[in-house]
Short mmCIF file of C-alpha atoms and ligand atoms in Angstrom, two decimals:
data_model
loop_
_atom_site.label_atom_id
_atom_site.label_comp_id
_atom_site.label_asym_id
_atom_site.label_seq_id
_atom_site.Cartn_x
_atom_site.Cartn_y
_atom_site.Cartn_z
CA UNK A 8 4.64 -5.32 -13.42
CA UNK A 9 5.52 -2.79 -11.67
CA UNK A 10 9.74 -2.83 -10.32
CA UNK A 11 10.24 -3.78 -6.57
CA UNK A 12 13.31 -3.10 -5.30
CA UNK A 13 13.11 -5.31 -1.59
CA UNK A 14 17.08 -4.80 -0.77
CA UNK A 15 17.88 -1.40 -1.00
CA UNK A 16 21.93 -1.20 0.00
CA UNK A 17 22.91 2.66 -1.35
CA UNK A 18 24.77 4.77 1.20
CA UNK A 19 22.26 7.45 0.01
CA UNK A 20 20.08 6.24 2.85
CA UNK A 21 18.68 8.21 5.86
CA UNK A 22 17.34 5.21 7.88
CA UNK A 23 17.56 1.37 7.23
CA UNK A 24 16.33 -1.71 8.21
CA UNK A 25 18.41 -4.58 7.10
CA UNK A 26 16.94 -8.19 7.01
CA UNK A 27 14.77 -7.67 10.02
CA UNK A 28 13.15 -10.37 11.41
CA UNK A 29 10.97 -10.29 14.90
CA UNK A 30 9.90 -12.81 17.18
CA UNK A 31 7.44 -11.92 20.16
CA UNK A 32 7.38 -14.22 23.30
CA UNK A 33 4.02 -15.05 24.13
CA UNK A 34 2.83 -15.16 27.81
CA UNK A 35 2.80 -19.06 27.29
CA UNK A 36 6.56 -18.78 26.90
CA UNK A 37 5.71 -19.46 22.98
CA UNK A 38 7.35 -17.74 20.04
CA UNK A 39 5.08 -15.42 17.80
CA UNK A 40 7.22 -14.61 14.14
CA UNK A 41 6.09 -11.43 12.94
CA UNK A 42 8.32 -10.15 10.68
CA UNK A 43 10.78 -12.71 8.21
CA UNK A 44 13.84 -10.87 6.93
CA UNK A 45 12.23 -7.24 6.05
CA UNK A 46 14.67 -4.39 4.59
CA UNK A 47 13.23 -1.20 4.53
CA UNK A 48 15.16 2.02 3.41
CA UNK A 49 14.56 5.90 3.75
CA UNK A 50 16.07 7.75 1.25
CA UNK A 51 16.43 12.04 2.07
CA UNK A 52 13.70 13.49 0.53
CA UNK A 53 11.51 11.40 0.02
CA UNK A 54 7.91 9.78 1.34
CA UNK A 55 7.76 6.01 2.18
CA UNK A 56 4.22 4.35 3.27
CA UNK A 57 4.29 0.94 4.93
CA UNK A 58 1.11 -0.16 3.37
CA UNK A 59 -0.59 -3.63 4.47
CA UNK A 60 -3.62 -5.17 6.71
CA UNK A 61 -3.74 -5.06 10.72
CA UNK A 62 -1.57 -7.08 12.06
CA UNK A 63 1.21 -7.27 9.13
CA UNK A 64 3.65 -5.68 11.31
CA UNK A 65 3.62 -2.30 10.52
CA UNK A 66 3.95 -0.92 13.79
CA UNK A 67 6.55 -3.04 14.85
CA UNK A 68 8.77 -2.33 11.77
CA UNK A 69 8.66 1.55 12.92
CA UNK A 70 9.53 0.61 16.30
CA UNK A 71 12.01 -1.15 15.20
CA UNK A 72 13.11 1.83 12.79
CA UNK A 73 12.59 4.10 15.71
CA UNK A 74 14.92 2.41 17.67
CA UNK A 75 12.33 1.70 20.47
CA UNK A 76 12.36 -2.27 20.10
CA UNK A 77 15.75 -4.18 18.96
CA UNK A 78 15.31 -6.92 16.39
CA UNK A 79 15.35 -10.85 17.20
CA UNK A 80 17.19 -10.54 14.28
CA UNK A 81 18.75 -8.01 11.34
CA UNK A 82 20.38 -4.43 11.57
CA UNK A 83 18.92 -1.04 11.73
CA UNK A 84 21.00 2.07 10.66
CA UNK A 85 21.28 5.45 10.27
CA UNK A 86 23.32 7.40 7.46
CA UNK A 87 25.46 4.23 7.07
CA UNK A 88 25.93 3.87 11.00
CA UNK A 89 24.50 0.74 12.98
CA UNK A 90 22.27 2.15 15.21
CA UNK A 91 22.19 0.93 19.22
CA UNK A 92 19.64 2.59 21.22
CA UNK A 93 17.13 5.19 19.78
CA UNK A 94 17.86 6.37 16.65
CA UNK A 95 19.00 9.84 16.12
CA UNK A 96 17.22 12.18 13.94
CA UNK A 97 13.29 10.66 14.28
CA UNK A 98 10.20 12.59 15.34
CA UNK A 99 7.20 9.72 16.07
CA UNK A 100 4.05 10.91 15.73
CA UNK A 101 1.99 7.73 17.29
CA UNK A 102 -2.09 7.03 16.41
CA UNK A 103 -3.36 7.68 20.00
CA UNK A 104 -1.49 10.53 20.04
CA UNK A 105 0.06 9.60 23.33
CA UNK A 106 -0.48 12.84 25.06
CA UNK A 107 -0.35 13.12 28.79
CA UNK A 108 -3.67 14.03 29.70
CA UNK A 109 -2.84 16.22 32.69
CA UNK A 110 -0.25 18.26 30.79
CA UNK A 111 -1.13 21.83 28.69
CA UNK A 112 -0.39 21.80 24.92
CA UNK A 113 2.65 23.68 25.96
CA UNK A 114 3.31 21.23 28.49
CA UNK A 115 3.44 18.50 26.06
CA UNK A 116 5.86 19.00 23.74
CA UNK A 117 8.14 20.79 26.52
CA UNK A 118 8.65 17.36 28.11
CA UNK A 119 9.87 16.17 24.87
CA UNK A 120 12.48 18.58 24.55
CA UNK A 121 13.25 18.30 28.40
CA UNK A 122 13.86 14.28 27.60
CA UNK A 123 16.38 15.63 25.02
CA UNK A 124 18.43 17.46 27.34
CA UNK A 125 17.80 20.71 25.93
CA UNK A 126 18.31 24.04 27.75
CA UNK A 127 15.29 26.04 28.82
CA UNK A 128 15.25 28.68 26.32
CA UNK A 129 15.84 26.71 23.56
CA UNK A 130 13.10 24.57 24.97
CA UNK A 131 10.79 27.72 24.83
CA UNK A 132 11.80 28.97 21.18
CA UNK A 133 11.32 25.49 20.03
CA UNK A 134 8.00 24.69 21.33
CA UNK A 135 6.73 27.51 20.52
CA UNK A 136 7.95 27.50 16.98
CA UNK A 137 5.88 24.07 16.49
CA UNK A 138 2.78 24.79 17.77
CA UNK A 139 2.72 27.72 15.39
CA UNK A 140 3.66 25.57 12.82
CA UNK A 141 0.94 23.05 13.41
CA UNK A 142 -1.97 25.96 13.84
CA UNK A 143 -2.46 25.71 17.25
CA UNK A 144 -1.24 29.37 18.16
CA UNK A 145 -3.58 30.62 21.02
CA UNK A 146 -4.41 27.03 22.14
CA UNK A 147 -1.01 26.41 24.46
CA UNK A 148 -2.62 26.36 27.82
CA UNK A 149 -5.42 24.15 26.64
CA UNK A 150 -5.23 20.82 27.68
CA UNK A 151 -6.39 17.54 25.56
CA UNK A 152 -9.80 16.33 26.63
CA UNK A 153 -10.28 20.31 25.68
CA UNK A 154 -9.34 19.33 22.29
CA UNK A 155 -11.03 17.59 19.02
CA UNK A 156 -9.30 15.15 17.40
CA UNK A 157 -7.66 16.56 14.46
CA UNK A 158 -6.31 19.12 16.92
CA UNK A 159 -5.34 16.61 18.93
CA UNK A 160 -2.63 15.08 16.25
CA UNK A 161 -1.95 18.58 15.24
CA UNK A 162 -0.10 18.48 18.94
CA UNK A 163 1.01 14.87 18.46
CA UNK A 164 2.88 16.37 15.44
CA UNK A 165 4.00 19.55 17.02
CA UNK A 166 5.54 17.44 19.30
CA UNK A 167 7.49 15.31 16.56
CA UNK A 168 8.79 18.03 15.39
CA UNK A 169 9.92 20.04 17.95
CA UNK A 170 13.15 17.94 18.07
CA UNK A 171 13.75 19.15 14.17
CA UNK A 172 13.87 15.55 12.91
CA UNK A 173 15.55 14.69 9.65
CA UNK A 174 12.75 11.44 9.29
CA UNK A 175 9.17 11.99 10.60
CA UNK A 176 7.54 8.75 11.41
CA UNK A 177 3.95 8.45 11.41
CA UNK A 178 2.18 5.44 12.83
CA UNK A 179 -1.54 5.43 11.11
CA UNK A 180 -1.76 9.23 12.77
CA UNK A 181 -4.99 10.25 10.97
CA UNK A 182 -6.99 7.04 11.49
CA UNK A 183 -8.58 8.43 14.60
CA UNK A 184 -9.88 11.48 12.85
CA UNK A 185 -12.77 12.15 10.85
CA UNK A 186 -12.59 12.36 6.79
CA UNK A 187 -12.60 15.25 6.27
CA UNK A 188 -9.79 16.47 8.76
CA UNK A 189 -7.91 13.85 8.01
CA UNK A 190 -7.99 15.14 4.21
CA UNK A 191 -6.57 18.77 5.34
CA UNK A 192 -3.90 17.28 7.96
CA UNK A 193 -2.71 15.24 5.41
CA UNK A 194 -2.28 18.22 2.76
CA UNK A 195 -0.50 20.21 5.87
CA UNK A 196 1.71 16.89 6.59
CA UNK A 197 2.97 17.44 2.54
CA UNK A 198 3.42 21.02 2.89
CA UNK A 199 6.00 20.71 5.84
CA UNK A 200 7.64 18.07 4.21
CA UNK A 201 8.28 19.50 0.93
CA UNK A 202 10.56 22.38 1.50
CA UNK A 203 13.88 20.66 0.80
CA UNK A 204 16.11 23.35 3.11
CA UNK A 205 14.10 22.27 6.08
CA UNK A 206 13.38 19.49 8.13
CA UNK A 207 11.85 17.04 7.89
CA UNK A 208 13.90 16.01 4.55
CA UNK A 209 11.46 12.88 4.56
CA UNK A 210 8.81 10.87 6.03
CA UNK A 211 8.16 7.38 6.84
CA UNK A 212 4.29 6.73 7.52
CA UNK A 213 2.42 3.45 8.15
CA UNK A 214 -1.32 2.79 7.17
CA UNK A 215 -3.87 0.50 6.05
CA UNK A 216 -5.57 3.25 4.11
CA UNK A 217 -4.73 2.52 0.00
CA UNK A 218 -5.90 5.78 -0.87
CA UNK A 219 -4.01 7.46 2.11
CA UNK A 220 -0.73 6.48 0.76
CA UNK A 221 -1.68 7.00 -2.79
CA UNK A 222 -1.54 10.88 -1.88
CA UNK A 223 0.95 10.94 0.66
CA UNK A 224 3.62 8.43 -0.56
CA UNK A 225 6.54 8.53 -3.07
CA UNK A 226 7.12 4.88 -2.46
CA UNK A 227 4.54 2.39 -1.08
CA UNK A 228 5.90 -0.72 0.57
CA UNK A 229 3.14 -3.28 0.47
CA UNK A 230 3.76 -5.97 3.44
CA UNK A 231 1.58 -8.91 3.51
CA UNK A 232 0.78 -10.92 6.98
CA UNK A 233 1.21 -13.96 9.00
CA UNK A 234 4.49 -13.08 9.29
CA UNK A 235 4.86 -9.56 7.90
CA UNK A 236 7.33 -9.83 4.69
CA UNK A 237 7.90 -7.05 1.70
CA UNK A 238 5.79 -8.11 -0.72
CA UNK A 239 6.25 -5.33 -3.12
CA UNK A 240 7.49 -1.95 -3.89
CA UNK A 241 5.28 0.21 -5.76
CA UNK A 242 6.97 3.74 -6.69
CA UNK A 243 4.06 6.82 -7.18
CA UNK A 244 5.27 9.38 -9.56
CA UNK A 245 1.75 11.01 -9.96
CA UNK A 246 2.55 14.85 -9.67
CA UNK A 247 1.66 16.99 -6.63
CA UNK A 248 -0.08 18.56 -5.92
CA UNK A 249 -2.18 15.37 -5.73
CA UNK A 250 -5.75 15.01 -6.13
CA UNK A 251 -7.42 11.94 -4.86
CA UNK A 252 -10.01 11.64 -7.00
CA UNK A 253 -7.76 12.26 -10.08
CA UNK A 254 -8.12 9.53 -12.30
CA UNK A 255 -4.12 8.02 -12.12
CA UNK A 256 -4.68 8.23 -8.45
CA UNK A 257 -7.73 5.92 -8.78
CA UNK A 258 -6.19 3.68 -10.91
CA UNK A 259 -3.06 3.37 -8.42
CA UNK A 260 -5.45 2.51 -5.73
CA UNK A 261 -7.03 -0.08 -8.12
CA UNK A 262 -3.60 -1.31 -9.03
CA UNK A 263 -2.75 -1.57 -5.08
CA UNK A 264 -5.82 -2.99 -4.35
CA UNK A 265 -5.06 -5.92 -6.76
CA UNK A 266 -2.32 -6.55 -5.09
CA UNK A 267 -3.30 -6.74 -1.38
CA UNK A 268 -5.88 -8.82 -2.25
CA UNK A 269 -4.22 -11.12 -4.08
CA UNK A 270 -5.70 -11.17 -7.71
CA UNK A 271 -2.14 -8.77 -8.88
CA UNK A 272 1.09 -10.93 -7.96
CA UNK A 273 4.18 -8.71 -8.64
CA UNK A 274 7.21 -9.65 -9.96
CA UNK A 275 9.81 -9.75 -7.37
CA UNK A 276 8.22 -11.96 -4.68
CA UNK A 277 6.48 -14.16 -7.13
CA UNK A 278 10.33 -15.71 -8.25
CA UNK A 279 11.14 -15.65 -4.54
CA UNK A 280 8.07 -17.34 -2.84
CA UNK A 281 6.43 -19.77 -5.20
CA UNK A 282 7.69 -23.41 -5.06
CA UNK A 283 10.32 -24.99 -7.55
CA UNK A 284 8.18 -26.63 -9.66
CA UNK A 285 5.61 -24.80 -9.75
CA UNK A 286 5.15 -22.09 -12.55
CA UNK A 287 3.99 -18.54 -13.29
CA UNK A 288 -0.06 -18.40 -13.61
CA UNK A 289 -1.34 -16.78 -17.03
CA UNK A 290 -2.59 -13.33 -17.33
CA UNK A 291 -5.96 -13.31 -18.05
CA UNK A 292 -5.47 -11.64 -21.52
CA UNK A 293 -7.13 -12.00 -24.82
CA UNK A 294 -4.61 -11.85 -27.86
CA UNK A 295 -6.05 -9.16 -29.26
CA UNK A 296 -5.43 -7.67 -26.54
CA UNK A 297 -1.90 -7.73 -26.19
CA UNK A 298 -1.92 -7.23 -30.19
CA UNK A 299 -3.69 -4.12 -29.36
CA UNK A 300 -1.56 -2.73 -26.92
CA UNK A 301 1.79 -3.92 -28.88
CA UNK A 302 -0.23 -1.58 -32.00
CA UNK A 303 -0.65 1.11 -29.47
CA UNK A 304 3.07 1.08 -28.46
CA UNK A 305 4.16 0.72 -31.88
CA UNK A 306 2.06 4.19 -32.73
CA UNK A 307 3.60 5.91 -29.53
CA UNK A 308 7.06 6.03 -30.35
CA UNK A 309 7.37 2.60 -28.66
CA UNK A 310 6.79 3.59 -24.71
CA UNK A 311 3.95 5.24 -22.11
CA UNK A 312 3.29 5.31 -19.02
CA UNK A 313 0.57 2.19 -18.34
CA UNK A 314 -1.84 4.62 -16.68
CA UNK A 315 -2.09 6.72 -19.84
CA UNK A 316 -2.44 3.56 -22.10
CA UNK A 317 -5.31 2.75 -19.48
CA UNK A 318 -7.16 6.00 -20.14
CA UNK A 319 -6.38 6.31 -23.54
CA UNK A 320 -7.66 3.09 -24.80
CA UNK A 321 -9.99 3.50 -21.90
CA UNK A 322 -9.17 0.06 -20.64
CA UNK A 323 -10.27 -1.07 -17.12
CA UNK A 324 -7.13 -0.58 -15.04
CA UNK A 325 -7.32 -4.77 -13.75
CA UNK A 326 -7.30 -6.04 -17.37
CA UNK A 327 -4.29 -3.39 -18.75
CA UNK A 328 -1.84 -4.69 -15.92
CA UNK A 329 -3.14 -8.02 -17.04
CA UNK A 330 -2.55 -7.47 -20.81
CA UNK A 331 0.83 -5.86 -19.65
CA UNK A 332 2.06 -9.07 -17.56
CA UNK A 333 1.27 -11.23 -20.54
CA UNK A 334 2.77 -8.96 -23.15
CA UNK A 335 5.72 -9.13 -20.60
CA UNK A 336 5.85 -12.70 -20.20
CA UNK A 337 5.97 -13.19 -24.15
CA UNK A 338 9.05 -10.33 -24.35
CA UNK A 339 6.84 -8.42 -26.09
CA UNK A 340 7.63 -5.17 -23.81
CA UNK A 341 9.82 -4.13 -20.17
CA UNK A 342 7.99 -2.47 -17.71
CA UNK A 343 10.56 -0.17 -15.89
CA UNK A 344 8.40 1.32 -12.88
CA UNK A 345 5.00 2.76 -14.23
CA UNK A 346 6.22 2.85 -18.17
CA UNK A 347 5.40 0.40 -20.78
CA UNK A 348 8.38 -0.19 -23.09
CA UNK A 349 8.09 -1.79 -26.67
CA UNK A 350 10.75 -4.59 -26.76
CA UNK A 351 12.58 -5.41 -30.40
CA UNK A 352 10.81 -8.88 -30.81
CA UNK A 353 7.43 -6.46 -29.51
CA UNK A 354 7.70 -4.19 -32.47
CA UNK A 355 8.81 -7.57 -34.94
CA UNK A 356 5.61 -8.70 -33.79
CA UNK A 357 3.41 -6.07 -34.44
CA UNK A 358 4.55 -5.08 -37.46
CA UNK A 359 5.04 -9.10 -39.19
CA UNK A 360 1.86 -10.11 -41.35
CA UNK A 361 -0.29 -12.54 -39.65
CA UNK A 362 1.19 -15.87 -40.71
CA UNK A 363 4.85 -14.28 -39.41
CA UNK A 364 3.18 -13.24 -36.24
CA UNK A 365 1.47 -16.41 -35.38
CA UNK A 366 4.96 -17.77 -35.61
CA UNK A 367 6.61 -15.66 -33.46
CA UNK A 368 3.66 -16.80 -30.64
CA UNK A 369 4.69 -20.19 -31.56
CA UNK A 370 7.90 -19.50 -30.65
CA UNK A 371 7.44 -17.59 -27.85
CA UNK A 372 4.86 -20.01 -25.97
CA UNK A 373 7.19 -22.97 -26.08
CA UNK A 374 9.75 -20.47 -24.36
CA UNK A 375 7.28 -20.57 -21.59
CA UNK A 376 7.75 -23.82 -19.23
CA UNK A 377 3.72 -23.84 -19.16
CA UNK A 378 2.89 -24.24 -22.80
CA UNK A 379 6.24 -26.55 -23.19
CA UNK A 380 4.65 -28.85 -20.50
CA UNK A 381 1.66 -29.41 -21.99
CA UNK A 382 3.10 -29.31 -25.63
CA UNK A 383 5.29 -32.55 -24.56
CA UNK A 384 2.24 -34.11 -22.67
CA UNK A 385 0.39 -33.65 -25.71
CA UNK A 386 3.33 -35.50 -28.20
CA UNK A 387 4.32 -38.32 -25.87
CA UNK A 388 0.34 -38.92 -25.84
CA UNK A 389 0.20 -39.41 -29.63
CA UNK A 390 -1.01 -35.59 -29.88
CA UNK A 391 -4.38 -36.05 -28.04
CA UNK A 392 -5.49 -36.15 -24.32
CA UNK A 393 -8.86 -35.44 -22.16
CA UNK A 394 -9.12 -32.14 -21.56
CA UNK A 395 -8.86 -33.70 -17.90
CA UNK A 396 -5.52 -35.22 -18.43
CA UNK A 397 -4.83 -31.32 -18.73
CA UNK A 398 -7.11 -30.07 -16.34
CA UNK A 399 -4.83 -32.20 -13.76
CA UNK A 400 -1.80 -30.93 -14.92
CA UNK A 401 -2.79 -27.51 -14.62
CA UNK A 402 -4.26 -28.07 -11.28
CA UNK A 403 -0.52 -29.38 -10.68
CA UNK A 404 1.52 -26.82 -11.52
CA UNK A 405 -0.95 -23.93 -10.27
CA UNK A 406 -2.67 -25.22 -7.47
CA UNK A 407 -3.64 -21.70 -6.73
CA UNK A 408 -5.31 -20.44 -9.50
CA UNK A 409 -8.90 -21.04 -10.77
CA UNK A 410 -7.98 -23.83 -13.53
CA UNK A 411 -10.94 -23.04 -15.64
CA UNK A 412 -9.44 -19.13 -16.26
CA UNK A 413 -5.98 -20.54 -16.84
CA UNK A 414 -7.36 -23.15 -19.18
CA UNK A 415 -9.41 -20.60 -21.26
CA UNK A 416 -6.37 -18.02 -21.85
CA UNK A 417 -4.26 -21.12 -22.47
CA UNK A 418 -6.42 -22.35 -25.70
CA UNK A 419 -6.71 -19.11 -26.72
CA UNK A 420 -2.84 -18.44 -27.33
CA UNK A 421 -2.53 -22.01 -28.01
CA UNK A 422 -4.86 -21.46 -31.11
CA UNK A 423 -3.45 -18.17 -32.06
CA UNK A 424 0.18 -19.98 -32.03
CA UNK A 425 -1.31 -23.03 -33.61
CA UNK A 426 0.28 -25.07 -31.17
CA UNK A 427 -2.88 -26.73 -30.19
CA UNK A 428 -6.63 -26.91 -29.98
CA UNK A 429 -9.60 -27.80 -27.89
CA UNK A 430 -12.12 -29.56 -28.89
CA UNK A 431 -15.55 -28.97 -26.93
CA UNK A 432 -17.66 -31.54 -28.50
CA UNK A 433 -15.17 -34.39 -27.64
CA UNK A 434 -13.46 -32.53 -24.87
CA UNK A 435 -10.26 -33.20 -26.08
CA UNK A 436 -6.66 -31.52 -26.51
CA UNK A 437 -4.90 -32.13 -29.49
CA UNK A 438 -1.57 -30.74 -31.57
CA UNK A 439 -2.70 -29.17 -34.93
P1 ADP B 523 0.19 -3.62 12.46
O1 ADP B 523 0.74 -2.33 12.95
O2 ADP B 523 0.48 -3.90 11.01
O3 ADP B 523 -1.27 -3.78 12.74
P2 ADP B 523 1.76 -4.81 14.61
O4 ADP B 523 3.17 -4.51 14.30
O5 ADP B 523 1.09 -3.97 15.63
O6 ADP B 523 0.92 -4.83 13.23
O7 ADP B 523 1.62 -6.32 15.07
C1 ADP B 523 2.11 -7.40 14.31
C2 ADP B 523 1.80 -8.69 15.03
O8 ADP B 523 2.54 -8.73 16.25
C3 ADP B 523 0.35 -8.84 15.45
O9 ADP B 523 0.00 -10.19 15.27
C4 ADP B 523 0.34 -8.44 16.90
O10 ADP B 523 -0.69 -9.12 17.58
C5 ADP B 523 1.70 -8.90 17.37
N1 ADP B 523 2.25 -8.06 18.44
C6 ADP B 523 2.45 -6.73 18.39
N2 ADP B 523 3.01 -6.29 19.54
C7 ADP B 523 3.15 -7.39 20.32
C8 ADP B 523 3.67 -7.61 21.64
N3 ADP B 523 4.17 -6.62 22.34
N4 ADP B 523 3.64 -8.87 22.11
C9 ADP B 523 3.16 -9.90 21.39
N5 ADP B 523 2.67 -9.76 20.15
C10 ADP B 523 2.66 -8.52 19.63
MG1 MG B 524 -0.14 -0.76 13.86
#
């Protein structure tokens, strides 16, 4: 549903992965894959979460990014340049904070600046300059154990920025601090971003926390595991000031939630990872449903945004990106990013008289290599099979999904189009 964009290539890019993939020797001597062929971009001014489970390789895509670990395979770059070494222009703030121990505050970001080369007054101006900025003004000759954890990152960031980065990477930096704290740093994280005259123009975070990115992010990379691969890319328009109990936020997190565990499949990696052979699994959608939302559309000046169409018909988020998908399947409507677009044969639809619209479904479910499959089963059978015969090839083509969901949705447009019907006192499938 919504548009994934996996291969970004415009020179408008701050930092860029290209077709990364990573291979870890084991101590056996063994190769570990964890990342296949993963292009991430950075764009100036924006905020990018790399969203998936432990283990996906989220981590190893920023080191990557970062410059701290070169690629079995792929390109990383910077403004258009290849990048060799550490990349220029990144501030890392890491999830153990990685703070020498026996260092001050001061102390800790000054040996950052030191690594950079940087003379001593500069060094002085600068580090003094982020720990104000971070709120930890009177706290410089304090060392870590003598601080709590949110202060804690609160250094790990002052020290990220002290070398003015144009891209702030975050590895997971609040997931070793309580709620609450985590709530405010995360606010405070915004706020230095968003002034556009200053650095840093953007930020590139990682996390396994869905409502985490849902505030934080403009665009929300969802990786899946095993080895880590892009499996979508979801783009978060809500407006901020963001509130994460706001009702589009919770239905993003919904929406995301689908999709990491596995009940959503978005477009883009659904044409690129399933088999030949094998087809797209039907939305669970009824079709008044999708007549409903076509009607809503239609009344709507033919577009909204699918979170308002959610609320307004006060649909359960799950079953509106289901009713979408199918309306979407049937060219009923486009989904560019988060809007739902009425699509010319959509609005013939919905505004034909029944017998014209239960034509148009005709015509539209033989478009679909599903219905055709079982429609030509059904006629070189002499119009009639078991319900098992079907069963079977269902289980065939799908041999993911729950057959008994995929055969209820399927009689149901089957009927509408009068294509064919089941029978449940002789269990059979026949053409009308
Ligand atoms: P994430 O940050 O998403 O939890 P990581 O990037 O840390 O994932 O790790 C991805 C996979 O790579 C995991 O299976 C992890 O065990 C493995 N891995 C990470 N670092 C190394 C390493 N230095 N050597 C071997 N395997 C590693
Ligand atoms: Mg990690």
């Amino acid at each position: 549903m919504t548009i994934a964009n996996t291969t970004e290539t415009t020179t408008e890019t701050l930092c860029e992965a290209r077709n990364i993939s990573h291979d870890f020797t084991m101590p056996n001597g063994s190769k570990l894959r964890v990342l296949e062929d993963v292009s991430v971009a950075v764009k100036p001014s924006e905020v990018v979460a790399l969203l998936g489970p432990s283990g996906s390789g989220k981590s190893t895509i920023l080191r990557i990014l970062a410059g701290l670990i070169k690629p079995t395979e792929g390109e990383v770059l910077y403004r258009g340049q290849r990048v060799h070494g550490l990349t220029p222009g990144v501030g890392i703030v890491f999830q153990s904070f990685a703070l020498y121990p026996w260092m001050t505050v001061t102390e800790n970001v000054n040996v950052v600046l030191q690594a950079a080369g940087l003379a001593p007054e500069e060094i002085r101006e600068r580090t003094e300059k982020s720990i104000r900025t971070v709120g930890l003004a009177g706290f410089e000759e304090a060392y870590p154990r003598e601080l709590s954890g949110g202060m804690k990152q609160r250094l790990g960031i002052a020290r990220a920025l002290s070398v003015n980065p144009e891209i702030l990477f975050m590895d997971e930096p609040f997931s070793h601090v309580d709620a609450l704290t985590a709530e405010g740093l995360r606010a405070e994280v915004i706020d230095l971003w968003q002034p556009q005259d200053q650095n840093p123009s953007s930020v590139l975070m990682v996390s396994h926390d869905i409502k985490e990115v849902v505030y934080m992010a403009d665009r929300i990379i969802v990786l899946s595991s095993h080895p880590g691969r892009v499996r979508t890319v979801v783009q978060n328009t809500i407006a901020r000031p963001r509130d994460y109990r706001s009702r589009e936020s919770e239905q993003l997190v919904d929406y995301l939630h689908e999709i990491i565990t596995g009940s959503e499949l978005p477009d883009v990696p659904v044409t690129t990872t399933r088999r030949p052979g094998m087809v797209e699994p039907l939305p669970h959608a009824t079709t008044s449903a999708i007549t409903g939302l076509l009607e809503y559309l239609d009344a709507h000046n033919g577009m909204d945004e699918i979170f308002e169409i959610a609320a307004a018909t006060d649909q359960e988020f799950g079953t509106m990106i289901s009713t979408v998908k199918a309306a979407e399947m049937l060219s009923f409507v486009e989904t560019p990013q988060q809007d739902v677009v009425l699509a010319p044969l959509g609005r013939r639809f919905v505004r034909a008289d029944t017998d014209e619209r239960k034509m148009i479904w005709r015509e539209q479910l033989l478009k679909l290599r599903f219905f055709r499959e079982i429609y030509d089963l059904l006629r070189s059978e002499e119009g009639e099979v078991d319900a098992e015969v079907v069963h079977e090839r269902i289980t065939a083509m799908m041999p993911q999904e729950k057959y008994e969901s995929i055969f209820d949705t399927m009689v149901r447009w089957a009927r509408f189009g009068n294509l064919f019907a089941y029978d449940e006192d002789t269990d059979r499938v026949s053409l009308q």
